[in-house]
Tab-separated table of C-alpha atoms in Angstrom:
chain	number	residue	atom	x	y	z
A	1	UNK	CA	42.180	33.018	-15.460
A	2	UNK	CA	40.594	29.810	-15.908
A	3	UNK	CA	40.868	26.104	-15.468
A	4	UNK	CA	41.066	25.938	-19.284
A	5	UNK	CA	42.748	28.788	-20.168
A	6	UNK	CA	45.408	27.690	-17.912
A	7	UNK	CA	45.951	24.535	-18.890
A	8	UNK	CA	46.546	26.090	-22.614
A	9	UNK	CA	48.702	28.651	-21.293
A	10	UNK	CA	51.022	25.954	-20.004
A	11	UNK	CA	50.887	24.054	-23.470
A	12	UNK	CA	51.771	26.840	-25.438
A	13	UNK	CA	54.565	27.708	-23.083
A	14	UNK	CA	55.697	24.156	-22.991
A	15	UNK	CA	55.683	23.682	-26.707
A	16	UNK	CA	57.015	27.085	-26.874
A	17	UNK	CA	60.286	26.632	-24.974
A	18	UNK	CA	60.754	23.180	-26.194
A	19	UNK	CA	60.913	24.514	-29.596
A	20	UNK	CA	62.894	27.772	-28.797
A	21	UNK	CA	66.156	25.428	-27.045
A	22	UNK	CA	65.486	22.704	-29.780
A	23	UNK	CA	66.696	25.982	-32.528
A	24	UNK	CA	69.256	27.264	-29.744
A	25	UNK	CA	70.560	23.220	-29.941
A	26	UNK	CA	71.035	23.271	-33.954
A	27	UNK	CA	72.758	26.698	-33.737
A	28	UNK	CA	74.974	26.300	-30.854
A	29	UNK	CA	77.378	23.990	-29.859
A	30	UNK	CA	76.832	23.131	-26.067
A	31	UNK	CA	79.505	20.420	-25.934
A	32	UNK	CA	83.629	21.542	-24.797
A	33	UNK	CA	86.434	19.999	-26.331
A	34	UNK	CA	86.108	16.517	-24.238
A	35	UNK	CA	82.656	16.131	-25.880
A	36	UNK	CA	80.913	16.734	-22.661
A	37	UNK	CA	77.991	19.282	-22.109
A	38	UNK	CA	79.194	22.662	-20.707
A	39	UNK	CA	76.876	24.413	-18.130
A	40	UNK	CA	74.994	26.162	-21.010
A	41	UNK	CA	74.210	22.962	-22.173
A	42	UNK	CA	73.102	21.055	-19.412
A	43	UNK	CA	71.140	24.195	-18.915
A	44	UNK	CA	69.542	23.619	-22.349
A	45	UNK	CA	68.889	19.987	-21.862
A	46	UNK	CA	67.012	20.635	-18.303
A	47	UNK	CA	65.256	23.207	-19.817
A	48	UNK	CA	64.118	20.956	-23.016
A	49	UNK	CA	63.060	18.324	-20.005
A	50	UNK	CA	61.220	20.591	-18.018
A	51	UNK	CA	59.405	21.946	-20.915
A	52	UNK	CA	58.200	18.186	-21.466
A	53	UNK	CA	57.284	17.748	-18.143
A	54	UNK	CA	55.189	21.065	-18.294
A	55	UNK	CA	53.380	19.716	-21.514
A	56	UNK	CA	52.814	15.983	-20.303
A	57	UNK	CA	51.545	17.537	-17.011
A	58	UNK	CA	49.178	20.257	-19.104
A	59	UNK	CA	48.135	16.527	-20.799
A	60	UNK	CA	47.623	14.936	-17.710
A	61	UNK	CA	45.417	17.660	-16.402
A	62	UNK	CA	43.353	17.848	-19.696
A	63	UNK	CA	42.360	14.015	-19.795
A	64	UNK	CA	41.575	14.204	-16.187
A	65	UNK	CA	38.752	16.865	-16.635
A	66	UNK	CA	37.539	15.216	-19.674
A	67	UNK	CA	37.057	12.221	-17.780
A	68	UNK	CA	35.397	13.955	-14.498
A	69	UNK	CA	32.906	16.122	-17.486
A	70	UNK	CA	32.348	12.418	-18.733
A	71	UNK	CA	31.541	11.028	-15.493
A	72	UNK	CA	29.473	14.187	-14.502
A	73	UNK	CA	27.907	14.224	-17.628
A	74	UNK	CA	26.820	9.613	-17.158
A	75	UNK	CA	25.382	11.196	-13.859
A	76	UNK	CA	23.249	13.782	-14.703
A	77	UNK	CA	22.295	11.404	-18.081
A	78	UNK	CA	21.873	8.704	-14.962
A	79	UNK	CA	19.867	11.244	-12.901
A	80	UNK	CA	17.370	12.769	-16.027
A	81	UNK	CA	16.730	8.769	-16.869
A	82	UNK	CA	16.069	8.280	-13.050
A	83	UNK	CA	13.491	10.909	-13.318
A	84	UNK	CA	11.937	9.904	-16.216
A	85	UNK	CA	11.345	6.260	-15.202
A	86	UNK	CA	9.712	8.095	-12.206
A	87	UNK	CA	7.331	10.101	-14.454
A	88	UNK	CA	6.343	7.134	-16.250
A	89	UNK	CA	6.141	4.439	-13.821
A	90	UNK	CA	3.623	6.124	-11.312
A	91	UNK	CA	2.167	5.172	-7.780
A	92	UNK	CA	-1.424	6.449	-9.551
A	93	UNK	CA	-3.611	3.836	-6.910
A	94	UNK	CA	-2.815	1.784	-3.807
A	95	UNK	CA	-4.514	-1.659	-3.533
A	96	UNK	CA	-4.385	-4.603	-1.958
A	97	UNK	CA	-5.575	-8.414	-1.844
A	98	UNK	CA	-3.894	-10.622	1.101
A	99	UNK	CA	-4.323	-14.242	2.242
A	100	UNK	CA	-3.507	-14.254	6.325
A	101	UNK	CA	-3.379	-17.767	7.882
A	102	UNK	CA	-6.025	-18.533	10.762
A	103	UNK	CA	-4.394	-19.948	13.286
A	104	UNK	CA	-5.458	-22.863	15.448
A	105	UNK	CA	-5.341	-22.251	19.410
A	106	UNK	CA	-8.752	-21.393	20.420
A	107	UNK	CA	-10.909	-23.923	21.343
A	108	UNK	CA	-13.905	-22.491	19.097
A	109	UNK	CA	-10.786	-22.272	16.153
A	110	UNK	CA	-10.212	-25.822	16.612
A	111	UNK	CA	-14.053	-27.357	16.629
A	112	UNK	CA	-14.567	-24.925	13.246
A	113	UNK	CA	-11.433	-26.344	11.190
A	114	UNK	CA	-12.391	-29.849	12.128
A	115	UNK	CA	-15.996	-29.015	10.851
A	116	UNK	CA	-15.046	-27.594	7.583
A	117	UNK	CA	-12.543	-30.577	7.079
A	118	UNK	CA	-14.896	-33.229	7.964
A	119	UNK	CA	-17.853	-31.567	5.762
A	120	UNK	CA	-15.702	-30.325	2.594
A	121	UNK	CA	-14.420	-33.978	2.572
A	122	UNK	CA	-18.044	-35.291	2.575
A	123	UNK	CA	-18.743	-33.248	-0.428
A	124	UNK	CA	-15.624	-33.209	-2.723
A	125	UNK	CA	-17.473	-35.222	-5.419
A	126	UNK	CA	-19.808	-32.530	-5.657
A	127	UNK	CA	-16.924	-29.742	-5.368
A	128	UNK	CA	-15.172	-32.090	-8.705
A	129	UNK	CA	-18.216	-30.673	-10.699
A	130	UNK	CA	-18.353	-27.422	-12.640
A	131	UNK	CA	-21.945	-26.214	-12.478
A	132	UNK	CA	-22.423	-23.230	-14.036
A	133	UNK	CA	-24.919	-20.286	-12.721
A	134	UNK	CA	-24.513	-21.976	-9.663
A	135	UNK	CA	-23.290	-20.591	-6.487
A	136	UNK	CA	-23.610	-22.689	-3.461
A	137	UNK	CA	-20.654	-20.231	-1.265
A	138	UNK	CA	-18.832	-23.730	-1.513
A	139	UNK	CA	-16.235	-23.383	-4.838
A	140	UNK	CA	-13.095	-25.060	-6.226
A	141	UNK	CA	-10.696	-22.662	-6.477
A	142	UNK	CA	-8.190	-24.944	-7.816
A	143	UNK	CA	-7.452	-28.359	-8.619
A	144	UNK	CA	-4.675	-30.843	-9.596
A	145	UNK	CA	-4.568	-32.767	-13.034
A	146	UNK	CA	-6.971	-34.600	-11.946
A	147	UNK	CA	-9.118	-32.074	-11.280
A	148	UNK	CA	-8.959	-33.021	-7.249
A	149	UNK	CA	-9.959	-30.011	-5.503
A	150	UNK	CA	-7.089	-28.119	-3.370
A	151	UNK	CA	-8.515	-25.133	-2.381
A	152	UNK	CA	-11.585	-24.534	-1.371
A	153	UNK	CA	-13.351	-21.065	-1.145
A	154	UNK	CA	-16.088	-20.737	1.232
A	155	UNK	CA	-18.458	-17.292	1.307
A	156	UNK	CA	-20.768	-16.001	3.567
A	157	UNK	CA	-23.282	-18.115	0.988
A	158	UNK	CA	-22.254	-21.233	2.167
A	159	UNK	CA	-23.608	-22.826	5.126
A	160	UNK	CA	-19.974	-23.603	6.309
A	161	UNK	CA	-19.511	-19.844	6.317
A	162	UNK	CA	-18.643	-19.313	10.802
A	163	UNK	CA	-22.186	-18.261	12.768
A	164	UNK	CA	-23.231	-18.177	16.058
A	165	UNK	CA	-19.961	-18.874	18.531
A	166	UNK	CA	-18.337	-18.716	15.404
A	167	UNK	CA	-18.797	-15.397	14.519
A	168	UNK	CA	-15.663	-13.680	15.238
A	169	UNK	CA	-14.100	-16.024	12.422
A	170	UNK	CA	-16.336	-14.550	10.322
A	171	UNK	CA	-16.054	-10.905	11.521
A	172	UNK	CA	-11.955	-11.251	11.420
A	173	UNK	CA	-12.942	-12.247	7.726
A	174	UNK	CA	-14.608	-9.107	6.402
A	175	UNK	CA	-12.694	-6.576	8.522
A	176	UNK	CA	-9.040	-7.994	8.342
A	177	UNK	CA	-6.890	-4.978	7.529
A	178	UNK	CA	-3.156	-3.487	7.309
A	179	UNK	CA	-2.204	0.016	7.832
A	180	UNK	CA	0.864	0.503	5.397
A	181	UNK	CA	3.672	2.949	5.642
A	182	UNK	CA	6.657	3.221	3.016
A	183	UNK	CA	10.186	4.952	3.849
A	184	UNK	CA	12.089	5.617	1.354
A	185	UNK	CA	15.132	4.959	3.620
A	186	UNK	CA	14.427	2.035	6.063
A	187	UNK	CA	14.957	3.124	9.605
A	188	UNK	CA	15.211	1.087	12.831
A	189	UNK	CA	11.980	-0.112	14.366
A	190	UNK	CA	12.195	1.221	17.785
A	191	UNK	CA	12.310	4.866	16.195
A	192	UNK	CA	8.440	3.508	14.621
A	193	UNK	CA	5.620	5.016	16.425
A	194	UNK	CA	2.791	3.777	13.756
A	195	UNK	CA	1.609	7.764	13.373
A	196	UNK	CA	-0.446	8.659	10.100
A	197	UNK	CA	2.527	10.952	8.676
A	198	UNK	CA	5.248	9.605	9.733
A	199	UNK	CA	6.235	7.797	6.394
A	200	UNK	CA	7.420	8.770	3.080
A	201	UNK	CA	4.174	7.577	2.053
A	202	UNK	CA	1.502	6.427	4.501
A	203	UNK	CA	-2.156	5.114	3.710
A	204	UNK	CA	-5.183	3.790	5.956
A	205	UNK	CA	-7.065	1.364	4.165
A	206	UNK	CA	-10.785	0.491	3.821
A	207	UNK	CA	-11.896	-2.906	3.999
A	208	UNK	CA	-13.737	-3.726	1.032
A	209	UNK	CA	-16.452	-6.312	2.985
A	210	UNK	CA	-15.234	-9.128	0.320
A	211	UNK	CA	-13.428	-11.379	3.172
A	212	UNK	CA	-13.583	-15.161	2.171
A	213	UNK	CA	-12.519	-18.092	3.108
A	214	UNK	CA	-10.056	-20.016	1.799
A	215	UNK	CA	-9.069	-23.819	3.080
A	216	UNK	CA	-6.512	-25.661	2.129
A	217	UNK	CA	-6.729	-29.398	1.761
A	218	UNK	CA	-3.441	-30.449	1.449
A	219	UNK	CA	-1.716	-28.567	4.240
A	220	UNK	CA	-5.669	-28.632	6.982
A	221	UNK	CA	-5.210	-24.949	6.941
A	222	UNK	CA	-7.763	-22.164	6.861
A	223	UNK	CA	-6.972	-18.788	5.116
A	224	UNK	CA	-8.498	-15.242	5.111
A	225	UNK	CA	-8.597	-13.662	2.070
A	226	UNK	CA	-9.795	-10.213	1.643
A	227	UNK	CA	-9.145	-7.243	-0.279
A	228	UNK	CA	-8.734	-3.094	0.715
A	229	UNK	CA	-9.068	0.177	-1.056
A	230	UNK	CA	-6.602	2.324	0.034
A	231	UNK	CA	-8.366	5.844	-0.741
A	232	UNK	CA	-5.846	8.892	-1.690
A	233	UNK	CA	-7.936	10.997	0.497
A	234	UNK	CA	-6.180	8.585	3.026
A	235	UNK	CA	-2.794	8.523	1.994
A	236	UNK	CA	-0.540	11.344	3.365
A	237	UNK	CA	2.819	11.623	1.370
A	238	UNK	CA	6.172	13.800	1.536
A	239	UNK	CA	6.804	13.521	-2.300
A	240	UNK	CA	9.901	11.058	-1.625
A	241	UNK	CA	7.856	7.326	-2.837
A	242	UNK	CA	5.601	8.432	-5.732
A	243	UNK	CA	7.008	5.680	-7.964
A	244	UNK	CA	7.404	2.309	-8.348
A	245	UNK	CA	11.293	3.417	-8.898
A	246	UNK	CA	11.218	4.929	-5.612
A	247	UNK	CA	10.144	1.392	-4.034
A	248	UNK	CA	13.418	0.032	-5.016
A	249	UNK	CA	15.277	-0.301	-1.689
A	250	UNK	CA	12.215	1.126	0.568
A	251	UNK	CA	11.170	-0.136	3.486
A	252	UNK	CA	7.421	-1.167	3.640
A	253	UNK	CA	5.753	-1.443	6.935
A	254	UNK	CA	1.822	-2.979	7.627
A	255	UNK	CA	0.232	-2.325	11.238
A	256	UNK	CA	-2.404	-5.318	11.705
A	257	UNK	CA	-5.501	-4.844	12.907
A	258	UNK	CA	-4.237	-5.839	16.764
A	259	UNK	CA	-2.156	-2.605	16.893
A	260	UNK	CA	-5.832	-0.870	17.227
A	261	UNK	CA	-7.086	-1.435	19.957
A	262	UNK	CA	-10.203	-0.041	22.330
A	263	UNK	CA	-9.350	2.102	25.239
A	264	UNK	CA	-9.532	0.424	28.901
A	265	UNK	CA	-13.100	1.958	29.627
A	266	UNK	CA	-14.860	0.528	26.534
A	267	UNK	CA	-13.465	-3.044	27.504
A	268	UNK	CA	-17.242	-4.160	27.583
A	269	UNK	CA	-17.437	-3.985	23.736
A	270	UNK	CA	-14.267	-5.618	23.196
A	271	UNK	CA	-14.266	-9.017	21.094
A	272	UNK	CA	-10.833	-11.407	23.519
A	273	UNK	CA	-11.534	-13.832	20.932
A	274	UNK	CA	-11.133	-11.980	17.389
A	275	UNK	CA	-8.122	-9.479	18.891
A	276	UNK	CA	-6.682	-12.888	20.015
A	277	UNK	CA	-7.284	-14.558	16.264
A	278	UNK	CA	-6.027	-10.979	15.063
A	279	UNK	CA	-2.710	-11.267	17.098
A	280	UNK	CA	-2.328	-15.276	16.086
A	281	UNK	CA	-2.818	-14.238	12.286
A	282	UNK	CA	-0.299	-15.144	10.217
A	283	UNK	CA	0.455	-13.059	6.906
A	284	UNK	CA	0.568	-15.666	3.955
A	285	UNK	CA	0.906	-13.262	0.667
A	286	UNK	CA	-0.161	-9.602	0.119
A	287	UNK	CA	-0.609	-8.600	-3.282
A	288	UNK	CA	-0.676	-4.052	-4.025
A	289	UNK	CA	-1.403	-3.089	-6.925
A	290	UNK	CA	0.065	0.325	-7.572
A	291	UNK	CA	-1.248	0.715	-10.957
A	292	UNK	CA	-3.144	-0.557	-13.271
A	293	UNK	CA	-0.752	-3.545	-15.142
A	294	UNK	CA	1.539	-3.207	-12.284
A	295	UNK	CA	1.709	-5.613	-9.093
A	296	UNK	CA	3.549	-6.200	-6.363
A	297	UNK	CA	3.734	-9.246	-4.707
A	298	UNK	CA	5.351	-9.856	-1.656
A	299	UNK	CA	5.657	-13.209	0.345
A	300	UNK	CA	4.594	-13.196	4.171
A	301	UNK	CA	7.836	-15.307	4.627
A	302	UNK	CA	9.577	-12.285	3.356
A	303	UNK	CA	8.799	-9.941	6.339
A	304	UNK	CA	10.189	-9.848	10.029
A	305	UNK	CA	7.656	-9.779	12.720
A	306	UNK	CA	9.091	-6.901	15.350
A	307	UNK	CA	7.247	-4.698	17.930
A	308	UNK	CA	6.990	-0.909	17.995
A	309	UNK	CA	7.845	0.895	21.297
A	310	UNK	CA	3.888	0.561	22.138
A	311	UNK	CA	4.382	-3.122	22.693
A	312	UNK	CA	1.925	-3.615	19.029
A	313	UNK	CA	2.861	-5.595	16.053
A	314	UNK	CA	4.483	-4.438	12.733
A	315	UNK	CA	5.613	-6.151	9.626
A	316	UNK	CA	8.400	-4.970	8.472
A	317	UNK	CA	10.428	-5.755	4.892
A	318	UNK	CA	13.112	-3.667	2.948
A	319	UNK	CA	13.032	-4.269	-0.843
A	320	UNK	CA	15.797	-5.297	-2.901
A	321	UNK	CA	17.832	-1.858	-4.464
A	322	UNK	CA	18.619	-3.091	-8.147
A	323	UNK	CA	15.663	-3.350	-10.811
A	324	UNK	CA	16.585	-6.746	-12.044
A	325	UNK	CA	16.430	-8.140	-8.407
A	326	UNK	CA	12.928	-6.214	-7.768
A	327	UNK	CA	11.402	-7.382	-10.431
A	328	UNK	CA	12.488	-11.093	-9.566
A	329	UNK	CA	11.801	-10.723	-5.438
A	330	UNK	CA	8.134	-8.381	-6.074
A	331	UNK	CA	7.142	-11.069	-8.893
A	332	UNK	CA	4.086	-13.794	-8.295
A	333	UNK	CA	6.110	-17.291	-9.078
A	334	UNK	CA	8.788	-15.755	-6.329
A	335	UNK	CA	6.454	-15.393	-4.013
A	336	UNK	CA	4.114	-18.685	-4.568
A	337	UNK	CA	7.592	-20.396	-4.005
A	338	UNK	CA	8.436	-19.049	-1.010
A	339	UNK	CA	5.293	-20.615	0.409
């Protein structure tokens, strides 16, 4: 027998005994002489209460399971709309733009940020003009109210663009690049080993040779600012992040250039000074774009700096779980003011 057909089995016998005494109660008198219930009756009455209990229990039962088939029913209605939003809200491309901070330190560093200070200063009346069809590498990027320049892109155009000592500034420019990997349940960093595979979703990038720079007069700092590809012929997934859904309470990782690094015997071909600008690098903003309409922007302020078991560097950040907090943390405003 089953769950439902007992619970109506114990109905009808409830209801069925209840009304059985209630006619045996109208026919017979259960009551002696003193007006008190003889055993027959008190036999009646605990059989009229038991018959009660039986039905309010049958009751009990019955609301119960409705309410565990409701609550079974929200989850797989939960679940289906789960899956939808994953069909429809695809990972279909993997992009990224970033903005890393050069960092002062090296001596070389220091004479090049006190050259592009001294001549963008020299030339800001020039750099207050719009001239159209023009393209000195040297461009206002944007301005106050006034139309005072505050950022000032320079390209491999401009004459301020790093050469000869300053070369590896300009190298760290066009081949600045992060190795991502996504879990779709963070885990601890020691357990990291930075292996193509070894995420939910993993991707090598290439670097798109677009690296600018990018200097900031207000705050005297220099920026890189460069863009990568990330090629699905690169990307190596497990089918758990396919969606931007699934990116709600991942863990994203990015490997900097530094954690790549040339074995002892080719030390002769090694650039100190760019692997030491690498390692110095600060992450400012990174930008992917997962699809086309759909960005996610993610403060440098917002990661924690942590080392694998190699001894390399790795980003690591764990998104917020609810949609309404996603959208607020992964959005540009949130994180332009975290900066």
């Amino acid at each position: 027998m089953d769950f439902d057909s007992l619970v109506g089995a114990l109905k009808v016998v409830g209801a069925t005994i209840t009304g059985v005494l209630g006619v045996a109660g109208l026919i017979f008198d259960f009551k002696d002489d003193g007006g008190k219930l003889t055993r027959a009756g008190r036999s009646v009455l605990t059989g009229i209460i038991a018959s009660a209990l039986i039905a309010a229990a049958a009751s009990s039962v019955e609301t119960y399971k409705a309410k565990s088939e409701n609550a079974k029913q929200l989850a797989r209605t939960e679940q289906l709309l789960h899956e939808l939003s994953r069909a429809i809200q695809p990972i279909s491309k993997l992009e990224a733009r970033y903005w890393v901070e050069v960092r002062s330190g090296n001596p070389t560093i220091e004479a090049y940020l006190k050259r592009v200070d001294s001549e963008i200063e020299s030339r800001i009346e020039q750099l207050r003009k719009i001239e159209i069809g023009m393209d000195t590498g040297l461009n206002a990027i944007s301005v106050d109210w006034n139309g005072d320049p505050l950022t000032v892109e320079i390209s491999n155009k401009s004459d301020l663009w790093p050469n000869k000592q300053e070369a590896f500034i300009a190298m760290a420019a066009q081949t600045f690049r992060y190795t991502v990997f996504i879990f779709k349940e963070p885990i601890e960093i020691q357990k990291f080993t930075g292996v193509h595979g070894t995420g939910d979703l993993s991707a090598f990038g290439v670097p798109t040779n677009d690296g600018r720079l990018n200097w900031d007069r207000k705050e005297k700092k220099l920026y890189i600012t460069s863009s990568m590809v990330y090629e699905k012929a690169l990307w190596n997934s497990n089918g758990r992040v396919t969606s931007v859904v699934d990116l709600m309470g991942a863990q994203i990782m990015l490997i900097p250039p530094t954690a790549v690094q040339l074995p002892a015997r080719y030390a002769q071909f090694r650039n100190k000074e760019l692997e030491e600008l690498q390692q110095e690098a600060r992450l400012k903003t990174i930008v992917f774009k997962v699809a086309d309409g759909r960005d996610i922007w993610l403060s440098g302020k917002s990661f924690n700096e942590n080392k694998m078991p190699d001894g390399h560097t790795v980003l690591s950040l764990v998104l917020p779980t609810d949609e309404p907090t996603f959208r607020k943390f992964t959005s540009s405003a949130e994180a332009q003011e975290k900066e």
